[in-house]
Coordinates of C-alpha atoms in Angstrom, one line a residue:
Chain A
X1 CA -10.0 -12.7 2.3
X2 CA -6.3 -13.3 3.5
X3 CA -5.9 -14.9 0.0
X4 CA -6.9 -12.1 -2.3
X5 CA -5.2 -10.2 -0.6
X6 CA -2.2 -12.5 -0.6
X7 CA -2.4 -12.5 -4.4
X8 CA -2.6 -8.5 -4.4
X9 CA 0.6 -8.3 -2.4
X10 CA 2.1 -10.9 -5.1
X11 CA 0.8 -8.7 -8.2
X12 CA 2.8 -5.6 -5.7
X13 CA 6.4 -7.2 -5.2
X14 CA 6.2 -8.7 -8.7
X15 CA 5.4 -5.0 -10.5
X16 CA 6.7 -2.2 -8.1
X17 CA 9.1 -4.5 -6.0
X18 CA 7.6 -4.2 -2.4
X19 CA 4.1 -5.5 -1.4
X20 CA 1.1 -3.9 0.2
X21 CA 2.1 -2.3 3.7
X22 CA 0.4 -0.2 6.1
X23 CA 2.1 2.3 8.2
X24 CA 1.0 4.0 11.2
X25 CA 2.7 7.2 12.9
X26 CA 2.1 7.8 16.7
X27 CA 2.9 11.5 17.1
X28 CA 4.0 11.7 21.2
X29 CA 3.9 14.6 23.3
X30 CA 7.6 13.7 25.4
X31 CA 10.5 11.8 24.4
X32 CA 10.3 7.9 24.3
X33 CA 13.1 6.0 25.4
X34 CA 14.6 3.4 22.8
X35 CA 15.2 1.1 25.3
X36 CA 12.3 0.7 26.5
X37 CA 10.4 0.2 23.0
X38 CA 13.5 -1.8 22.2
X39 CA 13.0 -4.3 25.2
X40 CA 9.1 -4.1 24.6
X41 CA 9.5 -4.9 20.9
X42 CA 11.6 -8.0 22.2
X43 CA 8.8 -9.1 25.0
X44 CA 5.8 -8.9 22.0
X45 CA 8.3 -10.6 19.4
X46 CA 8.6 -13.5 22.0
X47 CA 4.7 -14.0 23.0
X48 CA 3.8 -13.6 19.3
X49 CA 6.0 -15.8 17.0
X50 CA 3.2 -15.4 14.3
X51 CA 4.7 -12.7 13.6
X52 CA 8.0 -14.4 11.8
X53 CA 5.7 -16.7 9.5
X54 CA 5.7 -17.2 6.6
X55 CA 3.0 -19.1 3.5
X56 CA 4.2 -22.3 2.5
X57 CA 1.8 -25.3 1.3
X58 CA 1.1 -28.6 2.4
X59 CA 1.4 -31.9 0.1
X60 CA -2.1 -31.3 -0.9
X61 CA -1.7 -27.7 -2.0
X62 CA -3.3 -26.4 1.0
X63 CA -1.9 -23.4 2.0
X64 CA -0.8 -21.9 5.8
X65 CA 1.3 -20.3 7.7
X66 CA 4.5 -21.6 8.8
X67 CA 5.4 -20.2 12.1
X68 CA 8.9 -20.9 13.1
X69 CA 9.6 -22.9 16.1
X70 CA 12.7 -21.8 17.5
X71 CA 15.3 -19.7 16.0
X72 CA 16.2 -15.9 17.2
X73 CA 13.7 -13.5 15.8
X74 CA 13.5 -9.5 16.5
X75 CA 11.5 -7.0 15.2
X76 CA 13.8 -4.4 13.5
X77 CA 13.9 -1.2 15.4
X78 CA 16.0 2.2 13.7
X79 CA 16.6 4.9 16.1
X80 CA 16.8 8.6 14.4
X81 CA 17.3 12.4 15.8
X82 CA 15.9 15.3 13.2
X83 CA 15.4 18.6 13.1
X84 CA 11.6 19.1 12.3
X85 CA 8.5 17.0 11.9
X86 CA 8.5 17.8 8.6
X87 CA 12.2 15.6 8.1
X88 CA 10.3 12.8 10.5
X89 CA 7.2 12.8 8.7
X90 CA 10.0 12.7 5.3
X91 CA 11.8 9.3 7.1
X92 CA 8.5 7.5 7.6
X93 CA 7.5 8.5 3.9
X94 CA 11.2 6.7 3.1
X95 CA 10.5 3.8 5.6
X96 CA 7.9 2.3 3.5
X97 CA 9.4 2.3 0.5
X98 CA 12.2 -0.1 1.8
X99 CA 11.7 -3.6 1.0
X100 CA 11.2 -6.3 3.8
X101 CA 14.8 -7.5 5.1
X102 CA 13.2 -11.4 4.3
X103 CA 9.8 -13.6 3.8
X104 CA 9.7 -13.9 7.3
X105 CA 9.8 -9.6 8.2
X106 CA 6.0 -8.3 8.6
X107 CA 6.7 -5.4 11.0
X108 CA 9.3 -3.3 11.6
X109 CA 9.7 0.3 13.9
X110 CA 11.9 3.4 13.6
X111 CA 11.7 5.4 16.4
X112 CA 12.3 9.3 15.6
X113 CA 13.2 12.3 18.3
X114 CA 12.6 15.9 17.3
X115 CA 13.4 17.6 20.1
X116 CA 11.3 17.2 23.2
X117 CA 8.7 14.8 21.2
X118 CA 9.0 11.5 20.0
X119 CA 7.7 10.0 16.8
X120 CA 7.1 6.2 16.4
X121 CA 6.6 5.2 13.1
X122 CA 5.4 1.0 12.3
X123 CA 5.3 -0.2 8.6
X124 CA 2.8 -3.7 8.5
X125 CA 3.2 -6.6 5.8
X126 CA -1.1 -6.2 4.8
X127 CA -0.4 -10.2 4.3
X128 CA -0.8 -10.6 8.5
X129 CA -1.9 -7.3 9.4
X130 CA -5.3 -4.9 8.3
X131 CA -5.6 -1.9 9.4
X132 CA -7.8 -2.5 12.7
X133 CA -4.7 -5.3 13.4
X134 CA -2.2 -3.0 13.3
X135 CA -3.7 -0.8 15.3
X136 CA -4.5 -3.7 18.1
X137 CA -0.6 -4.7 17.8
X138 CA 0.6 -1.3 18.5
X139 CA -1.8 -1.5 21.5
X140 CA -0.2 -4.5 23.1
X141 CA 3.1 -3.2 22.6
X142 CA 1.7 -0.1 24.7
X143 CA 0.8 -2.3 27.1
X144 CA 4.4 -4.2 27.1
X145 CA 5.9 -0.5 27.4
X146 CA 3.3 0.1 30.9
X147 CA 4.2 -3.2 32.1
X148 CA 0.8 -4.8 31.4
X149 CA 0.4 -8.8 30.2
X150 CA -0.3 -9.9 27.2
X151 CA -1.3 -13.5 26.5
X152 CA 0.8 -15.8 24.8
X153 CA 0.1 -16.2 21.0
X154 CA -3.3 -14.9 19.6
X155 CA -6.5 -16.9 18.5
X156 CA -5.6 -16.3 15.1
X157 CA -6.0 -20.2 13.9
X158 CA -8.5 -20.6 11.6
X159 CA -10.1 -23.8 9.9
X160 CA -8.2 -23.6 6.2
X161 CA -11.6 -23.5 4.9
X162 CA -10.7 -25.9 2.1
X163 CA -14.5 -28.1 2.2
X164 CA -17.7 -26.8 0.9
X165 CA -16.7 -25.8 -2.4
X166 CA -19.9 -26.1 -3.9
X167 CA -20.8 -22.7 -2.0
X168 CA -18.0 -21.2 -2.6
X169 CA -18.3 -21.8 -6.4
X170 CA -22.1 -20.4 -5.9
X171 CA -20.0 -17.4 -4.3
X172 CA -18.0 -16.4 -7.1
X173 CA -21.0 -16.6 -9.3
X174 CA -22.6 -14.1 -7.4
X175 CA -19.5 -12.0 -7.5
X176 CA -18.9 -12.7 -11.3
X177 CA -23.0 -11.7 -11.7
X178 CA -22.1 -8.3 -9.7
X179 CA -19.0 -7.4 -11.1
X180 CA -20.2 -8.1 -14.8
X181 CA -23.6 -5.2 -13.4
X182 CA -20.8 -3.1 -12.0
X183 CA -18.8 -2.7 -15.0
X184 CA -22.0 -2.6 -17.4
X185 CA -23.3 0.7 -19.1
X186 CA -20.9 3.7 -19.8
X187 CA -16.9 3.8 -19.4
X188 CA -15.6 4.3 -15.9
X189 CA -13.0 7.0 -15.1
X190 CA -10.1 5.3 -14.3
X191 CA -6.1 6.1 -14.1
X192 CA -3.9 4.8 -17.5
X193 CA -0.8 3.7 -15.6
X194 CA 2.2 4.9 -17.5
X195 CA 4.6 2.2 -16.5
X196 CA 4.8 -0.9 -13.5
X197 CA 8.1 -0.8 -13.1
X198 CA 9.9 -1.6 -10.0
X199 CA 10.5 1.3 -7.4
X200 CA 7.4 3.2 -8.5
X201 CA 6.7 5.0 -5.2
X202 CA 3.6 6.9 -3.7
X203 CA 2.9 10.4 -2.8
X204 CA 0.8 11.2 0.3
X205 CA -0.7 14.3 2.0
X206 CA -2.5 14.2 5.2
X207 CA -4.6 16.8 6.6
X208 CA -5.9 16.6 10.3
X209 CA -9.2 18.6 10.8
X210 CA -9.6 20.3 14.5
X211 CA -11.7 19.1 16.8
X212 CA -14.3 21.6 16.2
X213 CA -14.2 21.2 12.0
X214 CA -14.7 17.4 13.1
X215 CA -18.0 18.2 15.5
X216 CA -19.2 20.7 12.5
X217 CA -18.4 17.7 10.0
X218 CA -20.0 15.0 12.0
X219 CA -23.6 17.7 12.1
X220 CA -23.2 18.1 8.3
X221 CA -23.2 14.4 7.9
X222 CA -26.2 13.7 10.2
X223 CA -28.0 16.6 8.6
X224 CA -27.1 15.5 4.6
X225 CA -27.0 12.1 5.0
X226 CA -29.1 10.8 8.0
X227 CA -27.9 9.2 11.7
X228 CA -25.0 7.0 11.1
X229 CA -24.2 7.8 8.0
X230 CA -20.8 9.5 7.8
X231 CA -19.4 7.1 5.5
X232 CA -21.3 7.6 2.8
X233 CA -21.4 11.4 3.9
X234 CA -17.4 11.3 3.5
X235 CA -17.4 9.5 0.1
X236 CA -19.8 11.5 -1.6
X237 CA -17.7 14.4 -1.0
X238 CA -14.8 12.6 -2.1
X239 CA -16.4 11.5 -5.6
X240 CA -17.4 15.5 -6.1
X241 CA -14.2 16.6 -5.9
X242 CA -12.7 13.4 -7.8
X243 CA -15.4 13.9 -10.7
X244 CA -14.2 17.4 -10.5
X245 CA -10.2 16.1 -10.9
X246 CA -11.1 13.9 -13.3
X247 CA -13.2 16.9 -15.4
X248 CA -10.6 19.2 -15.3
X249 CA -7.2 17.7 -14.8
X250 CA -7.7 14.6 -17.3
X251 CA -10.4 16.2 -19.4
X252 CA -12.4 13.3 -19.1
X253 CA -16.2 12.4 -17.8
X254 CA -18.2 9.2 -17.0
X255 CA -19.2 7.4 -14.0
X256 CA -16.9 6.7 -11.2
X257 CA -16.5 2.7 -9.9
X258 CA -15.1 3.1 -6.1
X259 CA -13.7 0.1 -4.1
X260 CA -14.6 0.7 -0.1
X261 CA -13.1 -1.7 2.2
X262 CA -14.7 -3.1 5.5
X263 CA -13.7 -4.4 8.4
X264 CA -15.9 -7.7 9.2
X265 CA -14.8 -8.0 12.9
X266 CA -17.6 -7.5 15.2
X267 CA -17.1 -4.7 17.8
X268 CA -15.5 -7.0 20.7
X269 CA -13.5 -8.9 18.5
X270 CA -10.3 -8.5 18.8
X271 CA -8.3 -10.6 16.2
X272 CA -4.8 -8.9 15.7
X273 CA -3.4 -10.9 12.8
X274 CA -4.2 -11.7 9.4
X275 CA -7.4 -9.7 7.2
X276 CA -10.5 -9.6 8.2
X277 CA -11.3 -7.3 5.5
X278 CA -14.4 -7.2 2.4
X279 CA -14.9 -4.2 -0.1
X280 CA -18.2 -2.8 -1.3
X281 CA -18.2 -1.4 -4.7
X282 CA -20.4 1.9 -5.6
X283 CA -21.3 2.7 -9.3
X284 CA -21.0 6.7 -8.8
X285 CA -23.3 8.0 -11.7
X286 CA -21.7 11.1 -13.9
X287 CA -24.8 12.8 -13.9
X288 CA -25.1 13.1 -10.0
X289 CA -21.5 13.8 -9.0
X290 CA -22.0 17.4 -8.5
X291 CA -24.8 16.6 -6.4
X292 CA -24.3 15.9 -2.9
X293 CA -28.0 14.7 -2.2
X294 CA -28.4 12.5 -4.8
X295 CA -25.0 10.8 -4.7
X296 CA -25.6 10.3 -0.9
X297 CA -29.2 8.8 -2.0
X298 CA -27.7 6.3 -4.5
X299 CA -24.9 5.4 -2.5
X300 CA -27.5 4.6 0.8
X301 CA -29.8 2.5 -1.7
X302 CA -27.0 0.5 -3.2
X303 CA -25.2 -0.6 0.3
X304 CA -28.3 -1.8 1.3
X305 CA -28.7 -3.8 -1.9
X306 CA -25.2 -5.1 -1.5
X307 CA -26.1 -5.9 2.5
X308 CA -29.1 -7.6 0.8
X309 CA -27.6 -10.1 -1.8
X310 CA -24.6 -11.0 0.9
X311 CA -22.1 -9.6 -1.8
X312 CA -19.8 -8.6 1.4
X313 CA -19.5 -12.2 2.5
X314 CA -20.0 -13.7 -1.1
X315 CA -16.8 -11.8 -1.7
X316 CA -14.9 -13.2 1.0
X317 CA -16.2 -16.6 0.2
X318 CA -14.8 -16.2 -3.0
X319 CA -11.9 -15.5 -2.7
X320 CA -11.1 -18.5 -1.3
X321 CA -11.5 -20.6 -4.3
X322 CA -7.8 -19.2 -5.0
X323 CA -6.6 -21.5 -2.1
X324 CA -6.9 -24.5 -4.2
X325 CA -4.6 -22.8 -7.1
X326 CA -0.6 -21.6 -6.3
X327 CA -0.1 -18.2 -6.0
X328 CA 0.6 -16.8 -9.5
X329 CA -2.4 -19.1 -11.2
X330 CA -4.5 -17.8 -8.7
X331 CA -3.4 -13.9 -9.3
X332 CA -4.0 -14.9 -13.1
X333 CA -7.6 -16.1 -12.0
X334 CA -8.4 -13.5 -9.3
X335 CA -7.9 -10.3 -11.8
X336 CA -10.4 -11.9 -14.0
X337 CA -13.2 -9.8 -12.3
X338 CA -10.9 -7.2 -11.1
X339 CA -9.1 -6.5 -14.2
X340 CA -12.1 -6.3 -16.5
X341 CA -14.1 -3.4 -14.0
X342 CA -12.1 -0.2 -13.6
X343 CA -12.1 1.9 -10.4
X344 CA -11.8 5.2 -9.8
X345 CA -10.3 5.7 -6.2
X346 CA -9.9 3.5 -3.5
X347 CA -11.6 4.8 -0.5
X348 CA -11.6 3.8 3.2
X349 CA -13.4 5.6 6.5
X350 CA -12.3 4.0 9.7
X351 CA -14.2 6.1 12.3
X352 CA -13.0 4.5 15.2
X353 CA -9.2 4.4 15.3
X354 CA -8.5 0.2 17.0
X355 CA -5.9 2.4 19.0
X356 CA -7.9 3.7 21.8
X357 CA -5.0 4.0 24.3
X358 CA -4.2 7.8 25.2
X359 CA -1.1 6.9 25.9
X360 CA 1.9 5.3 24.8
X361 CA 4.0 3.5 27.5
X362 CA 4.0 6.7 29.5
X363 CA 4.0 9.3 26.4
X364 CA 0.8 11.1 25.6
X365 CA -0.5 10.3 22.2
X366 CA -0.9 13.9 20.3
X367 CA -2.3 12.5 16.9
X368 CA -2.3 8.4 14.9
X369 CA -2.2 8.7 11.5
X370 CA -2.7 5.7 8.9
X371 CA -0.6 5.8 5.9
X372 CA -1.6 3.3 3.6
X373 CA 0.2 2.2 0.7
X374 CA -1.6 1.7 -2.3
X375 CA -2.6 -1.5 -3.8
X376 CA -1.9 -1.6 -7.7
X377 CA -5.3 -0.9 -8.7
X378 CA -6.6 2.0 -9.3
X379 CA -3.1 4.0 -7.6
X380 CA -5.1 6.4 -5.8
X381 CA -6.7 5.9 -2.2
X382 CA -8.6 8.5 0.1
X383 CA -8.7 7.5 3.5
X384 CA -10.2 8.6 6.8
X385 CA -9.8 7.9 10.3
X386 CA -10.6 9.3 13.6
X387 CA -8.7 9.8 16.8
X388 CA -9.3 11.6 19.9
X389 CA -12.6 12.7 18.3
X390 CA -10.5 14.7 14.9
X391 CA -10.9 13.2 11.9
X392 CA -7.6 13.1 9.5
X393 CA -7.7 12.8 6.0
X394 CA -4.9 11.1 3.6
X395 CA -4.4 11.1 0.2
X396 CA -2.0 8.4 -1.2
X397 CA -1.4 7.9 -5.0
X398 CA 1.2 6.1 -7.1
X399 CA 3.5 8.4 -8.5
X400 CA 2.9 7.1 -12.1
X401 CA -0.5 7.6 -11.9
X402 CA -0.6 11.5 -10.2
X403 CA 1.6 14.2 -9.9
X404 CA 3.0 15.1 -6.4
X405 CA 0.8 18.8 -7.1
X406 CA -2.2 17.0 -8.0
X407 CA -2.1 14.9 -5.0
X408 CA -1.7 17.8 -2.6
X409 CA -4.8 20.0 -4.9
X410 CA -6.9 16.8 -4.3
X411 CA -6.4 16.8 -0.6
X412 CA -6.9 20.9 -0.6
X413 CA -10.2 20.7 -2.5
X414 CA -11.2 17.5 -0.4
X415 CA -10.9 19.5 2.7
X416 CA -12.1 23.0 1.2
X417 CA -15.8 21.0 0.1
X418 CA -15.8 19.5 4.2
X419 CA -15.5 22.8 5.9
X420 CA -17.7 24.5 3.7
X421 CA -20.3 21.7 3.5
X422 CA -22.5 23.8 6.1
Chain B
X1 CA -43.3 -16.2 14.9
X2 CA -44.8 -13.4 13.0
X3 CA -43.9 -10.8 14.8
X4 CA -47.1 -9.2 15.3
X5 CA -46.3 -8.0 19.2
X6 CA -44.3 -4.8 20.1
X7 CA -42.6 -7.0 22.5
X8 CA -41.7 -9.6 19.7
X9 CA -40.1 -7.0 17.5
X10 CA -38.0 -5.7 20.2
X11 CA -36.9 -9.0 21.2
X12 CA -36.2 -9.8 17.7
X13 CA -34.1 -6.3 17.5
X14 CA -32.5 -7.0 20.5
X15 CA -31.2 -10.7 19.0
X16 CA -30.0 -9.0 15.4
X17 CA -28.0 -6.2 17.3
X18 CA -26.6 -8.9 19.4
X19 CA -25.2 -10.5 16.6
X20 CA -24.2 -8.1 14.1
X21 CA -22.2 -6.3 16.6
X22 CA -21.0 -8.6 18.4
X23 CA -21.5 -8.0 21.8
X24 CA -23.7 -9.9 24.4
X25 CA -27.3 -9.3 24.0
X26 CA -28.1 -8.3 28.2
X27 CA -25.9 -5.0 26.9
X28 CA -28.1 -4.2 24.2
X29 CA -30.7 -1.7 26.0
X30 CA -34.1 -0.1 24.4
X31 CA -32.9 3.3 25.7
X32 CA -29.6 3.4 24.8
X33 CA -28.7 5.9 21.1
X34 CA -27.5 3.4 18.5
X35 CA -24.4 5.3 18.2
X36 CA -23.3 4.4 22.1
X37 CA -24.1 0.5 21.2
X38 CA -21.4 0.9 18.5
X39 CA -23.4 1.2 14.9
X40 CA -22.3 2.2 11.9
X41 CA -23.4 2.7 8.5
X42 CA -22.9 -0.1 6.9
X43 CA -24.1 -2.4 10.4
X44 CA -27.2 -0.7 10.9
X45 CA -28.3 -1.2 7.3
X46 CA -27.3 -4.9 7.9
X47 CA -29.9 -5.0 11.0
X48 CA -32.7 -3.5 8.6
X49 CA -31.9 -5.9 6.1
X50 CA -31.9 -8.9 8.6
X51 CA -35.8 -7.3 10.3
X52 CA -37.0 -6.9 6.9
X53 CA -36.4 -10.2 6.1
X54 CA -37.5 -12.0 9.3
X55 CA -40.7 -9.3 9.3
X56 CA -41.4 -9.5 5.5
X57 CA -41.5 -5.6 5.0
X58 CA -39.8 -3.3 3.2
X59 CA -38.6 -0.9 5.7
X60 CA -36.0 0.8 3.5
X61 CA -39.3 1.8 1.5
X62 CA -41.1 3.9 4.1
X63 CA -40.7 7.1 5.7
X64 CA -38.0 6.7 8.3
X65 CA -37.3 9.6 9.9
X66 CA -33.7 10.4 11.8
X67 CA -36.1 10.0 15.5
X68 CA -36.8 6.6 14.6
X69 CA -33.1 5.5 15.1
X70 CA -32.4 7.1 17.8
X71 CA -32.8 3.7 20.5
X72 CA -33.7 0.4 19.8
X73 CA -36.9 1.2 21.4
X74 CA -37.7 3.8 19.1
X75 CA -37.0 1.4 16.2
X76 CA -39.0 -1.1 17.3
X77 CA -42.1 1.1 17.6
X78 CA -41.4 2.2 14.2
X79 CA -41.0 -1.1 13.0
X80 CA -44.2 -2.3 15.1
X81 CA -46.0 0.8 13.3
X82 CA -45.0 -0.4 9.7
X83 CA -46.0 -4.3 10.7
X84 CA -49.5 -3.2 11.3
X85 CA -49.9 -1.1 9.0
X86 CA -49.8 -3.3 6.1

């Protein structure tokens, strides 16, 4: 999956001029010192020189990662004072829109005082870091910051996975077979990009629900949707109040296509670098987006048919055929499927947050959020995590595709239909 | 094996949750809620799909009720319950 999502982050730089990033804000309850993030930053870059690689290929075409093997790397740290968290919250926002520095820059930190609290802010390259991964790295620079160990490198090597290409051929039949199902029957609601033009930024709200409105969302779920089945819970409220944007703010009707990602790591696995990410895809039908029960219904029946044709792994299987083409033949080749089926939101529910530390260094954690940029297709992502038992709810769009209002009415009528759910 | 024994099923359950989690099998315990062990949506359909297709039933078909995934245990009478029945 690294190599789709490779080529994403190509089809990024080359339209809007920075690539797929992930940002993550740790919201403290004291004042961190600089120093001593700046010394841990220094520690972590030195036992993880992964982190200053970069993709080259080999004679035969084969792709990896070059890790450098001396030279002297830092991860770039900014200091700032403001006035509010509204202005911190407003220098993350810019943080992200700031290209990398060079090929070899996948992380970088800003580290923002407001008064008697402390704001660290991380932007990750999503070429060596998911979401889960940038959680995990945060938590070993936690560990730096309380004097813990951390082992040398990470067990991030992986076979280049460049045999069996009969099955991986069989795998992108598969997908071909399901994406050509997907995309069959009536138009899908989708965003007309107005231009790809470099500097195209996002807008983003983010809503944090108590702890109580979490417990009462967490019953809802159970009792609309069955035992473990939030995500679907979460999503089907999502495509109501999306079918409702669409109906209203676009004037337009038809069935919603929505991209979900996964995160394939098994529970004690602990991989901090590189993706380890697959998407499901649910056909939303028109006729039961106003209706919770029967969304939930369909989307329960087609996961399990997904689960049951190994579209998931198929996916990831896939996408490896693109290691055997350079990167822009395989972008060409990889938006075959994806260009040809519209979506209608990206959507994402990570219910465990990968940071599980209370602390950071010796500075209460108050709230994580996950700020994710948007890939270029669709331009609009809902996202939902959970820390500390409170589940927080972001809504990230591509200004050319939504309006800055629009985004912040999609997040008010998101959290409206949770709390009233019951 | 066909899976005909209580015991067999909750052996088998035992060896699925093991691997689609990912944690070691002596930690996967009939009594403890699914949610403790660390399930999800989308990895507690993948342990349906996996016993329905070692147990050749549908289970996705019947009448599973929220008390039958409470524990391992309690899935594996349910899925004992749907084996015999056919």
């Amino acid at each position: 999956m690294d190599w789709l999502l490779y080529s994403l982050d190509y089809q990024s730089r080359k339209a809007l001029g920075i690539g797929t990033a992930i940002q993550i804000a740790l919201e403290l309850d004291s004042v961190l010192d600089a120093a001593d993030l700046e010394e841990a930053l220094k520690h972590v870059a030195r036992m993880y020189p992964v982190l200053f690689g970069t993709v080259k290929r080999d004679l035969n075409a084969a792709p990896y990662w070059d890790i450098p093997k001396q030279g002297d790397w830092a991860i770039a740290l900014d200091v700032s004072r403001v006035d509010s968290r509204d202005d911190a919250m407003a220098l993350l926002y810019e943080d992200a829109h700031i290209p990398w520095k060079h090929a070899r820059e996948h992380v970088k930190f800003h580290l923002i005082h407001t008064g008697e609290t402390s704001t660290v802010g991380a932007v990750f390259d999503h070429c060596l870091f998911d979401d889960r991964g940038a959680g995990l790295f945060l938590d070993a620079v936690h560990r730096c910051l309380s004097g813990q160990d951390i082992p040398y490198g990470s067990s991030f090597a992986a076979p280049p996975q460049l045999s069996e290409w009969g099955d991986k051929f069989r795998a992108g039949q598969k997908i071909n077979r399901f994406f050509r199902q997907l995309k069959a029957g009536d138009p899908v609601l989708s965003f007309a990009r107005k231009a790809q033009t470099k500097g195209t930024r996002n807008f983003f709200r983010l809503h944090t629900f108590s702890h109580q409105e979490t417990m009462a969302i967490q019953r809802d779920a159970e009792h609309a949707a069955g035992y473990l089945m939030m995500n679907p819970y979460l999503l089907a409220h999502t495509a109501r109040v999306m079918n409702t944007f669409y109906g209203s703010e676009r004037n337009s009707t038809g069935d919603m296509v929505v991209p979900v990602s996964i995160d394939l790591r098994k529970d004690g696995e602990n991989e901090i670098f590189f993706n380890h990410l697959s998407f499901m895809f649910y056909r939303i039908k028109s006729a039961d987006a106003a209706d919770l029960k029967n969304m939930i219904s369909d989307m329960k029946q087609q996961m399990y048919n997904q689960v049951k044709q190994g579209t998931l792994m198929a996916l990831v299987k896939a996408s490896l055929l693109m290691r055997i083409a350079p990167v822009w033949l395989s972008n060409a080749v990889m938006q075959l499927p994806f260009a040809e089926t519209p979506t209608s939101f990206s959507f994402a529910a990570l219910m465990k947050s990968s940071y599980t530390a209370s602390e950071f260094g010796s500075n209460l954690v108050a709230n994580i959020h996950h700020l994710p940029r948007i890939p270029l297709k669709p331009g609009l992502g809902i996202f939902f995590t959970q820390y500390k038992e409170k589940l927080t709810l972001v809504v990230s769009a591509l200004e050319d595709v939504v309006s800055g209002e629009e985004v912040m009415n999609i997040s008010s009528d998101l959290v409206k239909s949770l709390r009233n759910a019951s | 094996m066909d899976f005909t024994k209580r015991e067999e099923i909750a052996e088998l359950l035992a060896d699925e949750v093991s691997i689609i989690l990912g944690i070691p099998k002596e930690k996967v315990k009939g009594d403890v809620p699914l949610n403790d062990l660390g399930f999800d949506s989308l990895s507690f359909v993948e342990v349906l799909v996996a016993i329905e297709n070692k147990c050749s039933i549908l289970l996705m078909e019947t009448e599973l009720n929220k008390n039958d995934f409470r524990t391992i245990d309690a899935l594996a009478d349910r899925i004992y319950a749907v084996k015999n029945s056919k």
